[in-house]
Tab-separated table of C-alpha atoms in Angstrom:
chain	number	residue	atom	x	y	z
A	1	UNK	CA	1.054	-15.054	54.749
A	2	UNK	CA	2.071	-17.695	52.246
A	3	UNK	CA	4.347	-18.035	49.259
A	4	UNK	CA	3.926	-17.111	45.626
A	5	UNK	CA	3.373	-20.093	43.412
A	6	UNK	CA	2.110	-21.167	40.005
A	7	UNK	CA	-0.971	-23.332	39.792
A	8	UNK	CA	-0.929	-26.909	38.577
A	9	UNK	CA	-3.335	-29.594	37.441
A	10	UNK	CA	-3.066	-33.170	38.666
A	11	UNK	CA	-3.943	-36.401	36.913
A	12	UNK	CA	-6.385	-38.878	38.426
A	13	UNK	CA	-3.446	-41.215	39.057
A	14	UNK	CA	-1.617	-38.531	41.031
A	15	UNK	CA	-4.765	-37.653	42.951
A	16	UNK	CA	-5.421	-41.278	43.912
A	17	UNK	CA	-1.803	-41.745	44.920
A	18	UNK	CA	-2.014	-38.736	47.198
A	19	UNK	CA	-5.311	-39.937	48.645
A	20	UNK	CA	-3.672	-43.136	49.833
A	21	UNK	CA	-1.519	-41.072	52.193
A	22	UNK	CA	-4.319	-38.899	53.466
A	23	UNK	CA	-5.878	-39.086	56.892
A	24	UNK	CA	-7.712	-36.553	58.982
A	25	UNK	CA	-5.774	-33.840	60.771
A	26	UNK	CA	-6.885	-32.551	64.124
A	27	UNK	CA	-6.337	-28.960	65.140
A	28	UNK	CA	-4.477	-30.362	68.128
A	29	UNK	CA	-1.714	-31.546	65.804
A	30	UNK	CA	-0.662	-27.982	64.939
A	31	UNK	CA	-0.886	-24.592	66.539
A	32	UNK	CA	-4.084	-22.841	65.504
A	33	UNK	CA	-2.245	-20.301	63.332
A	34	UNK	CA	-0.113	-22.922	61.569
A	35	UNK	CA	-3.175	-25.107	61.034
A	36	UNK	CA	-5.063	-22.354	59.202
A	37	UNK	CA	-1.958	-21.423	57.199
A	38	UNK	CA	-1.335	-25.039	56.161
A	39	UNK	CA	-4.970	-25.521	55.165
A	40	UNK	CA	-4.948	-22.406	52.956
A	41	UNK	CA	-1.654	-23.246	51.277
A	42	UNK	CA	-2.606	-26.838	50.614
A	43	UNK	CA	-5.836	-25.651	49.031
A	44	UNK	CA	-3.843	-23.115	47.028
A	45	UNK	CA	-1.237	-25.539	45.787
A	46	UNK	CA	-2.697	-29.047	45.854
A	47	UNK	CA	-6.410	-28.543	45.183
A	48	UNK	CA	-7.912	-31.466	43.267
A	49	UNK	CA	-10.671	-32.116	40.772
A	50	UNK	CA	-13.249	-34.093	42.680
A	51	UNK	CA	-15.750	-33.116	45.354
A	52	UNK	CA	-13.963	-31.321	48.200
A	53	UNK	CA	-16.107	-31.873	51.256
A	54	UNK	CA	-13.368	-31.130	53.767
A	55	UNK	CA	-10.007	-29.737	52.721
A	56	UNK	CA	-8.539	-31.086	55.982
A	57	UNK	CA	-8.681	-34.532	54.382
A	58	UNK	CA	-5.835	-33.453	52.125
A	59	UNK	CA	-3.422	-33.028	55.034
A	60	UNK	CA	-1.286	-36.094	55.853
A	61	UNK	CA	-1.299	-36.291	59.617
A	62	UNK	CA	1.927	-38.288	59.929
A	63	UNK	CA	3.896	-35.503	58.291
A	64	UNK	CA	2.244	-32.396	59.718
A	65	UNK	CA	2.076	-33.719	63.262
A	66	UNK	CA	5.721	-32.952	64.020
A	67	UNK	CA	6.070	-29.641	62.167
A	68	UNK	CA	7.032	-26.789	64.446
A	69	UNK	CA	7.018	-23.866	62.012
A	70	UNK	CA	5.441	-22.603	58.824
A	71	UNK	CA	8.864	-22.725	57.198
A	72	UNK	CA	8.985	-26.491	57.691
A	73	UNK	CA	5.488	-26.848	56.227
A	74	UNK	CA	6.495	-24.703	53.246
A	75	UNK	CA	9.595	-26.812	52.651
A	76	UNK	CA	7.498	-29.981	52.739
A	77	UNK	CA	5.039	-28.604	50.209
A	78	UNK	CA	7.862	-27.599	47.884
A	79	UNK	CA	9.397	-31.073	47.983
A	80	UNK	CA	6.015	-32.679	47.506
A	81	UNK	CA	5.334	-30.580	44.403
A	82	UNK	CA	8.721	-31.375	42.917
A	83	UNK	CA	7.966	-35.111	43.055
A	84	UNK	CA	4.697	-34.751	41.180
A	85	UNK	CA	4.437	-34.731	37.407
A	86	UNK	CA	2.726	-31.420	36.797
A	87	UNK	CA	1.851	-29.309	33.825
A	88	UNK	CA	1.655	-25.558	33.938
A	89	UNK	CA	-1.664	-23.986	32.943
A	90	UNK	CA	-2.218	-22.206	30.677
A	91	UNK	CA	0.584	-23.561	28.513
A	92	UNK	CA	1.007	-20.422	26.400
A	93	UNK	CA	-0.973	-17.243	26.079
A	94	UNK	CA	-1.636	-15.923	22.601
A	95	UNK	CA	-3.442	-12.932	21.192
A	96	UNK	CA	-7.198	-13.308	20.871
A	97	UNK	CA	-9.683	-11.130	19.018
A	98	UNK	CA	-12.042	-11.133	21.995
A	99	UNK	CA	-10.763	-10.657	25.519
A	100	UNK	CA	-12.305	-12.520	28.432
A	101	UNK	CA	-13.813	-9.829	30.629
A	102	UNK	CA	-17.204	-11.103	31.786
A	103	UNK	CA	-18.900	-14.411	32.529
A	104	UNK	CA	-22.556	-15.007	33.315
A	105	UNK	CA	-22.734	-18.042	35.603
A	106	UNK	CA	-25.845	-20.059	36.431
A	107	UNK	CA	-24.811	-22.321	39.326
A	108	UNK	CA	-28.335	-23.641	39.896
A	109	UNK	CA	-29.323	-23.643	36.233
A	110	UNK	CA	-32.967	-22.722	35.657
A	111	UNK	CA	-34.051	-23.925	39.119
A	112	UNK	CA	-36.068	-21.334	41.010
A	113	UNK	CA	-38.289	-21.099	44.078
A	114	UNK	CA	-40.673	-18.717	42.328
A	115	UNK	CA	-42.961	-19.003	39.304
A	116	UNK	CA	-42.968	-15.599	37.637
A	117	UNK	CA	-45.317	-15.809	34.684
A	118	UNK	CA	-43.045	-13.921	32.297
A	119	UNK	CA	-39.819	-15.790	33.151
A	120	UNK	CA	-38.093	-16.974	29.962
A	121	UNK	CA	-35.567	-19.226	31.701
A	122	UNK	CA	-37.734	-21.561	33.747
A	123	UNK	CA	-38.620	-23.519	30.608
A	124	UNK	CA	-34.939	-24.492	30.288
A	125	UNK	CA	-35.644	-27.129	32.947
A	126	UNK	CA	-36.922	-29.405	30.186
A	127	UNK	CA	-33.787	-28.685	28.146
A	128	UNK	CA	-31.382	-29.766	30.904
A	129	UNK	CA	-33.612	-32.511	32.309
A	130	UNK	CA	-32.094	-32.270	35.791
A	131	UNK	CA	-34.475	-32.236	38.746
A	132	UNK	CA	-32.257	-30.222	41.087
A	133	UNK	CA	-29.374	-28.714	39.077
A	134	UNK	CA	-26.461	-27.616	41.239
A	135	UNK	CA	-22.913	-26.745	40.251
A	136	UNK	CA	-20.391	-29.137	41.788
A	137	UNK	CA	-17.269	-27.836	43.441
A	138	UNK	CA	-14.962	-29.285	40.789
A	139	UNK	CA	-16.895	-27.382	38.099
A	140	UNK	CA	-16.677	-24.192	40.153
A	141	UNK	CA	-12.950	-24.684	40.619
A	142	UNK	CA	-12.302	-25.336	36.928
A	143	UNK	CA	-14.459	-22.371	35.928
A	144	UNK	CA	-12.733	-19.834	38.172
A	145	UNK	CA	-9.300	-21.316	37.548
A	146	UNK	CA	-9.717	-20.931	33.800
A	147	UNK	CA	-11.382	-17.528	33.945
A	148	UNK	CA	-8.708	-15.942	36.084
A	149	UNK	CA	-5.812	-17.509	34.174
A	150	UNK	CA	-7.244	-16.677	30.754
A	151	UNK	CA	-9.048	-13.430	31.578
A	152	UNK	CA	-7.967	-9.813	31.646
A	153	UNK	CA	-6.715	-7.875	34.660
A	154	UNK	CA	-10.288	-6.740	35.340
A	155	UNK	CA	-12.831	-9.570	35.514
A	156	UNK	CA	-16.586	-9.509	36.113
A	157	UNK	CA	-18.535	-12.528	37.321
A	158	UNK	CA	-22.328	-12.368	37.128
A	159	UNK	CA	-24.089	-15.013	39.265
A	160	UNK	CA	-27.609	-15.554	37.992
A	161	UNK	CA	-30.318	-18.140	37.524
A	162	UNK	CA	-32.911	-19.381	37.945
A	163	UNK	CA	-32.274	-18.413	41.524
A	164	UNK	CA	-28.559	-18.579	42.427
A	165	UNK	CA	-29.056	-18.307	46.196
A	166	UNK	CA	-30.503	-21.843	46.106
A	167	UNK	CA	-26.821	-22.851	46.141
A	168	UNK	CA	-26.514	-21.631	49.731
A	169	UNK	CA	-24.082	-19.114	51.160
A	170	UNK	CA	-21.248	-21.644	51.578
A	171	UNK	CA	-21.045	-22.102	47.800
A	172	UNK	CA	-20.414	-18.402	47.319
A	173	UNK	CA	-17.911	-18.317	50.164
A	174	UNK	CA	-15.991	-21.043	48.363
A	175	UNK	CA	-16.254	-19.140	45.061
A	176	UNK	CA	-14.773	-16.008	46.627
A	177	UNK	CA	-12.084	-18.131	48.304
A	178	UNK	CA	-11.046	-19.535	44.922
A	179	UNK	CA	-11.032	-16.046	43.411
A	180	UNK	CA	-8.799	-14.750	46.190
A	181	UNK	CA	-6.411	-17.696	45.814
A	182	UNK	CA	-6.164	-17.532	42.030
A	183	UNK	CA	-6.667	-13.804	41.535
A	184	UNK	CA	-3.348	-12.287	42.569
A	185	UNK	CA	-3.518	-8.582	41.740
A	186	UNK	CA	-6.477	-8.871	39.387
A	187	UNK	CA	-9.502	-6.637	39.899
A	188	UNK	CA	-12.490	-8.949	40.394
A	189	UNK	CA	-16.124	-7.865	40.629
A	190	UNK	CA	-19.011	-10.141	41.593
A	191	UNK	CA	-22.647	-9.378	40.856
A	192	UNK	CA	-25.563	-11.426	42.151
A	193	UNK	CA	-28.993	-11.302	40.518
A	194	UNK	CA	-31.599	-12.664	42.924
A	195	UNK	CA	-35.327	-12.645	43.612
A	196	UNK	CA	-34.383	-11.896	47.228
A	197	UNK	CA	-36.615	-14.493	48.885
A	198	UNK	CA	-33.784	-16.383	50.609
A	199	UNK	CA	-31.742	-13.414	51.781
A	200	UNK	CA	-31.232	-12.781	55.493
A	201	UNK	CA	-28.812	-10.870	57.701
A	202	UNK	CA	-26.096	-13.493	57.282
A	203	UNK	CA	-26.311	-13.158	53.518
A	204	UNK	CA	-26.356	-9.355	53.734
A	205	UNK	CA	-23.204	-9.217	55.860
A	206	UNK	CA	-21.378	-11.590	53.514
A	207	UNK	CA	-22.420	-9.651	50.392
A	208	UNK	CA	-21.304	-6.401	52.019
A	209	UNK	CA	-17.973	-7.821	53.192
A	210	UNK	CA	-17.138	-9.287	49.785
A	211	UNK	CA	-18.363	-6.191	47.908
A	212	UNK	CA	-21.003	-7.876	45.759
A	213	UNK	CA	-23.254	-5.721	43.627
A	214	UNK	CA	-26.691	-7.221	44.199
A	215	UNK	CA	-29.504	-6.956	41.694
A	216	UNK	CA	-32.933	-7.420	43.264
A	217	UNK	CA	-35.951	-8.193	41.085
A	218	UNK	CA	-38.601	-5.745	42.252
A	219	UNK	CA	-41.120	-4.520	39.678
A	220	UNK	CA	-42.650	-1.738	41.781
A	221	UNK	CA	-45.311	-1.373	44.500
A	222	UNK	CA	-47.291	-4.435	45.554
A	223	UNK	CA	-50.052	-4.363	42.923
A	224	UNK	CA	-47.413	-4.052	40.168
A	225	UNK	CA	-44.887	-6.516	41.560
A	226	UNK	CA	-47.385	-9.221	42.518
A	227	UNK	CA	-49.155	-9.130	39.168
A	228	UNK	CA	-46.709	-11.626	37.638
A	229	UNK	CA	-44.060	-12.365	40.310
A	230	UNK	CA	-45.674	-15.258	42.194
A	231	UNK	CA	-44.339	-17.910	44.555
A	232	UNK	CA	-44.675	-21.597	43.662
A	233	UNK	CA	-47.909	-21.659	45.662
A	234	UNK	CA	-49.260	-18.762	43.604
A	235	UNK	CA	-48.960	-16.088	46.289
A	236	UNK	CA	-47.477	-12.637	45.843
A	237	UNK	CA	-43.837	-12.086	46.829
A	238	UNK	CA	-43.795	-8.308	47.325
A	239	UNK	CA	-43.593	-8.159	51.126
A	240	UNK	CA	-40.597	-10.500	51.354
A	241	UNK	CA	-38.723	-8.837	48.481
A	242	UNK	CA	-39.271	-5.365	49.913
A	243	UNK	CA	-38.027	-6.613	53.289
A	244	UNK	CA	-34.909	-8.140	51.705
A	245	UNK	CA	-34.215	-4.945	49.761
A	246	UNK	CA	-34.467	-2.847	52.910
A	247	UNK	CA	-32.182	-5.277	54.743
A	248	UNK	CA	-29.488	-4.996	52.063
A	249	UNK	CA	-29.720	-1.209	52.070
A	250	UNK	CA	-29.516	-1.179	55.863
A	251	UNK	CA	-26.323	-3.243	55.692
A	252	UNK	CA	-25.007	-0.836	53.020
A	253	UNK	CA	-24.832	-3.453	50.278
A	254	UNK	CA	-24.641	-2.028	46.754
A	255	UNK	CA	-28.159	-2.649	45.424
A	256	UNK	CA	-29.445	-2.376	41.866
A	257	UNK	CA	-33.155	-2.841	41.165
A	258	UNK	CA	-34.182	-4.807	38.076
A	259	UNK	CA	-37.738	-3.849	37.259
A	260	UNK	CA	-39.473	-5.494	34.335
A	261	UNK	CA	-41.773	-3.447	32.149
A	262	UNK	CA	-44.680	-5.651	31.130
A	263	UNK	CA	-48.187	-5.153	29.784
A	264	UNK	CA	-49.391	-4.163	33.280
A	265	UNK	CA	-46.497	-2.245	34.851
A	266	UNK	CA	-46.055	-0.095	31.714
A	267	UNK	CA	-49.151	1.825	32.834
A	268	UNK	CA	-47.579	3.051	36.086
A	269	UNK	CA	-44.221	4.760	35.348
A	270	UNK	CA	-44.676	7.591	37.837
A	271	UNK	CA	-45.849	5.345	40.665
A	272	UNK	CA	-42.985	2.868	40.088
A	273	UNK	CA	-40.320	5.591	39.942
A	274	UNK	CA	-41.514	7.321	43.103
A	275	UNK	CA	-41.858	4.021	44.951
A	276	UNK	CA	-38.310	2.907	44.157
A	277	UNK	CA	-36.972	6.341	45.092
A	278	UNK	CA	-38.807	6.145	48.425
A	279	UNK	CA	-36.852	2.974	49.266
A	280	UNK	CA	-33.569	4.819	48.821
A	281	UNK	CA	-32.664	3.035	45.574
A	282	UNK	CA	-29.864	4.671	43.573
A	283	UNK	CA	-29.555	2.252	40.644
A	284	UNK	CA	-32.385	0.976	38.437
A	285	UNK	CA	-32.505	-1.148	35.305
A	286	UNK	CA	-35.800	-1.342	33.441
A	287	UNK	CA	-36.188	-4.516	31.368
A	288	UNK	CA	-38.925	-4.675	28.722
A	289	UNK	CA	-40.711	-8.014	28.642
A	290	UNK	CA	-40.943	-9.365	25.101
A	291	UNK	CA	-41.741	-13.071	25.067
A	292	UNK	CA	-43.344	-15.087	22.275
A	293	UNK	CA	-45.935	-17.794	22.183
A	294	UNK	CA	-44.331	-21.254	21.760
A	295	UNK	CA	-43.302	-21.882	18.147
A	296	UNK	CA	-44.519	-18.464	17.032
A	297	UNK	CA	-43.389	-14.852	16.588
A	298	UNK	CA	-46.604	-13.718	18.288
A	299	UNK	CA	-45.992	-11.909	21.579
A	300	UNK	CA	-47.541	-13.157	24.824
A	301	UNK	CA	-50.273	-11.199	26.550
A	302	UNK	CA	-47.876	-10.080	29.316
A	303	UNK	CA	-45.390	-8.590	26.830
A	304	UNK	CA	-45.145	-4.812	26.636
A	305	UNK	CA	-46.286	-2.987	23.509
A	306	UNK	CA	-43.569	-0.884	21.805
A	307	UNK	CA	-45.747	2.232	21.748
A	308	UNK	CA	-46.539	2.049	25.453
A	309	UNK	CA	-42.926	1.242	26.292
A	310	UNK	CA	-41.847	4.415	24.494
A	311	UNK	CA	-44.333	6.421	26.564
A	312	UNK	CA	-43.062	4.705	29.718
A	313	UNK	CA	-39.441	5.634	28.972
A	314	UNK	CA	-40.410	9.229	28.223
A	315	UNK	CA	-42.265	9.645	31.514
A	316	UNK	CA	-39.423	8.059	33.473
A	317	UNK	CA	-36.960	10.330	31.691
A	318	UNK	CA	-38.955	13.464	32.515
A	319	UNK	CA	-38.885	12.627	36.232
A	320	UNK	CA	-35.246	11.602	36.076
A	321	UNK	CA	-34.284	14.829	34.320
A	322	UNK	CA	-36.005	16.933	36.980
A	323	UNK	CA	-34.010	15.059	39.626
A	324	UNK	CA	-30.846	15.683	37.629
A	325	UNK	CA	-31.506	19.422	37.632
A	326	UNK	CA	-31.965	19.254	41.403
A	327	UNK	CA	-28.652	17.405	41.744
A	328	UNK	CA	-30.291	14.176	42.970
A	329	UNK	CA	-30.463	11.872	39.942
A	330	UNK	CA	-30.935	8.123	40.155
A	331	UNK	CA	-28.716	6.041	37.872
A	332	UNK	CA	-30.942	4.416	35.234
A	333	UNK	CA	-29.006	1.918	33.137
A	334	UNK	CA	-30.510	2.751	29.726
A	335	UNK	CA	-30.017	6.497	30.157
A	336	UNK	CA	-26.475	5.947	31.445
A	337	UNK	CA	-25.638	3.847	28.363
A	338	UNK	CA	-26.860	6.573	26.008
A	339	UNK	CA	-24.887	9.211	27.907
A	340	UNK	CA	-21.739	7.146	27.465
A	341	UNK	CA	-22.316	7.069	23.704
A	342	UNK	CA	-22.805	10.843	23.692
A	343	UNK	CA	-19.369	11.409	25.213
A	344	UNK	CA	-17.742	8.990	22.790
A	345	UNK	CA	-17.531	5.912	24.996
A	346	UNK	CA	-18.768	2.381	24.444
A	347	UNK	CA	-22.104	1.347	25.901
A	348	UNK	CA	-21.833	-1.410	28.550
A	349	UNK	CA	-25.066	-2.969	27.247
A	350	UNK	CA	-24.422	-5.586	24.570
A	351	UNK	CA	-27.815	-4.856	22.981
A	352	UNK	CA	-26.653	-1.299	22.214
A	353	UNK	CA	-23.301	-2.314	20.712
A	354	UNK	CA	-22.479	-2.954	17.043
A	355	UNK	CA	-21.911	-6.656	17.690
A	356	UNK	CA	-22.746	-8.965	20.570
A	357	UNK	CA	-21.160	-12.203	21.774
A	358	UNK	CA	-18.726	-10.400	24.080
A	359	UNK	CA	-19.408	-12.701	27.038
A	360	UNK	CA	-20.177	-16.369	27.761
A	361	UNK	CA	-22.880	-18.128	29.744
A	362	UNK	CA	-21.694	-21.020	31.920
A	363	UNK	CA	-24.336	-23.426	33.160
A	364	UNK	CA	-24.260	-25.540	36.338
A	365	UNK	CA	-22.818	-28.574	34.492
A	366	UNK	CA	-19.997	-26.638	32.816
A	367	UNK	CA	-21.771	-26.273	29.478
A	368	UNK	CA	-21.044	-22.958	27.770
A	369	UNK	CA	-23.447	-21.006	25.549
A	370	UNK	CA	-23.362	-17.875	23.411
A	371	UNK	CA	-25.848	-15.760	25.335
A	372	UNK	CA	-28.337	-15.794	28.189
A	373	UNK	CA	-31.193	-15.598	25.687
A	374	UNK	CA	-29.787	-18.357	23.487
A	375	UNK	CA	-29.126	-21.285	25.792
A	376	UNK	CA	-29.986	-24.055	23.348
A	377	UNK	CA	-28.408	-26.731	21.181
A	378	UNK	CA	-27.699	-24.329	18.336
A	379	UNK	CA	-25.655	-22.037	20.563
A	380	UNK	CA	-23.753	-24.642	22.574
A	381	UNK	CA	-20.011	-23.842	22.484
A	382	UNK	CA	-18.491	-26.596	24.612
A	383	UNK	CA	-17.839	-27.631	28.201
A	384	UNK	CA	-15.171	-26.266	30.523
A	385	UNK	CA	-13.985	-29.778	31.422
A	386	UNK	CA	-12.916	-30.238	27.798
A	387	UNK	CA	-12.563	-26.748	26.327
A	388	UNK	CA	-10.943	-23.447	27.261
A	389	UNK	CA	-13.164	-20.454	27.936
A	390	UNK	CA	-10.981	-18.139	25.851
A	391	UNK	CA	-11.118	-20.539	22.891
A	392	UNK	CA	-14.904	-20.810	23.103
A	393	UNK	CA	-15.226	-17.020	23.279
A	394	UNK	CA	-13.126	-16.750	20.115
A	395	UNK	CA	-14.614	-19.740	18.326
A	396	UNK	CA	-15.954	-19.342	14.804
A	397	UNK	CA	-19.421	-20.134	16.155
A	398	UNK	CA	-19.353	-17.354	18.754
A	399	UNK	CA	-17.842	-14.789	16.400
A	400	UNK	CA	-20.507	-15.598	13.804
A	401	UNK	CA	-23.190	-15.253	16.489
A	402	UNK	CA	-21.890	-11.805	17.404
A	403	UNK	CA	-21.733	-10.621	13.796
A	404	UNK	CA	-25.360	-11.582	13.194
A	405	UNK	CA	-26.371	-8.533	15.222
A	406	UNK	CA	-24.730	-6.303	12.609
A	407	UNK	CA	-27.003	-7.667	9.856
A	408	UNK	CA	-29.373	-4.736	9.950
A	409	UNK	CA	-32.523	-3.792	8.133
A	410	UNK	CA	-32.122	-1.134	5.406
A	411	UNK	CA	-34.238	1.215	7.516
A	412	UNK	CA	-31.728	0.881	10.346
A	413	UNK	CA	-28.810	1.827	8.100
A	414	UNK	CA	-30.377	5.193	7.302
A	415	UNK	CA	-31.803	5.852	10.787
A	416	UNK	CA	-30.359	8.880	12.598
A	417	UNK	CA	-30.447	6.980	15.884
A	418	UNK	CA	-28.439	3.992	14.623
A	419	UNK	CA	-25.311	4.640	16.693
A	420	UNK	CA	-27.368	4.574	19.885
A	421	UNK	CA	-29.023	1.174	19.463
A	422	UNK	CA	-27.438	-0.668	16.490
A	423	UNK	CA	-30.625	-2.624	16.002
A	424	UNK	CA	-31.079	-3.625	19.645
A	425	UNK	CA	-30.978	-7.187	20.975
A	426	UNK	CA	-31.223	-9.904	18.286
A	427	UNK	CA	-33.763	-11.791	20.386
A	428	UNK	CA	-36.153	-8.878	19.880
A	429	UNK	CA	-36.074	-8.846	16.081
A	430	UNK	CA	-39.567	-9.137	14.621
A	431	UNK	CA	-38.586	-12.312	12.770
A	432	UNK	CA	-36.178	-14.515	14.714
A	433	UNK	CA	-35.216	-16.445	11.594
A	434	UNK	CA	-34.197	-13.221	9.831
A	435	UNK	CA	-31.441	-11.267	11.633
A	436	UNK	CA	-32.029	-8.261	9.348
A	437	UNK	CA	-35.640	-7.791	10.422
A	438	UNK	CA	-36.503	-4.701	12.462
A	439	UNK	CA	-36.422	-4.707	16.241
A	440	UNK	CA	-39.830	-4.925	17.911
A	441	UNK	CA	-38.832	-1.994	20.128
A	442	UNK	CA	-37.838	0.253	17.220
A	443	UNK	CA	-40.924	2.508	17.621
A	444	UNK	CA	-40.205	2.817	21.355
A	445	UNK	CA	-36.579	3.826	20.794
A	446	UNK	CA	-37.540	6.408	18.166
A	447	UNK	CA	-40.220	7.880	20.404
A	448	UNK	CA	-37.766	8.097	23.288
A	449	UNK	CA	-34.939	9.735	21.325
A	450	UNK	CA	-37.236	12.281	19.708
A	451	UNK	CA	-38.567	13.192	23.142
A	452	UNK	CA	-35.357	13.193	25.179
A	453	UNK	CA	-32.298	13.617	22.965
A	454	UNK	CA	-31.679	17.349	23.372
A	455	UNK	CA	-31.912	17.093	27.130
A	456	UNK	CA	-29.641	14.033	27.107
A	457	UNK	CA	-27.049	16.078	25.228
A	458	UNK	CA	-27.386	18.785	27.840
A	459	UNK	CA	-26.776	16.247	30.602
A	460	UNK	CA	-23.760	14.797	28.775
A	461	UNK	CA	-22.212	18.273	28.429
A	462	UNK	CA	-22.515	18.868	32.152
A	463	UNK	CA	-21.679	15.449	33.462
A	464	UNK	CA	-18.349	13.741	34.080
A	465	UNK	CA	-18.744	9.939	33.836
């Protein structure tokens, strides 16, 4: 129920003027159904820019007390809107080179309740200098309002961290509420990347109901997972993460496992694959760990070697291919991306595309950056309280960032596998100050393609994606 309406922004003067008239509304003042309807429509049409602790506070009791029908409430809201000086948003839509399709959102910034040794984002705590970063409701509102108004008909929101569940379930309920209010007929997908430590049955039911795709960080069996994924107290986290994964699967939540491949786990491809299969996992993304010593291009001791990573991929592929022949394949993100290229489609992975910079990262304070791996001063694009998302995505700075990926080494330009990796992720170039340097993982990719390409072609010929 409710009426179709455009969305408006209000000045601080208008907000303060409205606040003067506001007093609390009791459910006794309206029938239960009318109360819920009025609350939703007032949120939809008169939502404001400061902390919303209780949307009931926006309902003027003296007016709503005597309303007998929803029609009377609707008429009141219409008259109230007509009296306000409003501006429509966005003012005008124009053609942009890059379309807004995906946002990576970090509502709790780099804050996390774990201390994984290989985590590249925890160090951002010193960059933001905020003890307990949390996205405020006005930032969330502005973010989703802009994204849905400026974005395409299909929109993807990735909620990540740090650990995003530190925000609590009510934050995500509010986020979905805003999406439903602003979204109209748009197709909206939410993904949540979590370490799983805070998940419980309440979370699982919510994630199932709202159709979240949940990525759980689980590196493999206990000796593999606990090698680097420690709690703040230094204890292993395997038991809790396995329990959370099983809970999500039991509640039929769409679950994707993110398993890092590091200097230890790279030695156990068969054990990891069989373990994840035994849990009933259908979607896996393997992420090679390549981190550098501070101020150096030297890799850390937990980083995977390119040669061993190539062997790892080959062993995983062999097992995956046997499952494919049996008609029971698991979806492995890297293989899926290559298969898409083989049938003439674009890879969903930015690292395998010609250029990057196709999405934005939005931090807890509204700051926007070029990429998850480049959240720093040099890649700061603006803030959503001052700038439009679509403008930042199409800014000269972001376009230049994306084009840097296409500055390839001469060896890449003559490589027969070029169209399947396009130089890989810029963060993994051997020399970060030289975009045209080779990718550290180049030997791994070559080893994998030489080993698997003919069978991949066979799969592509017999598979409808």
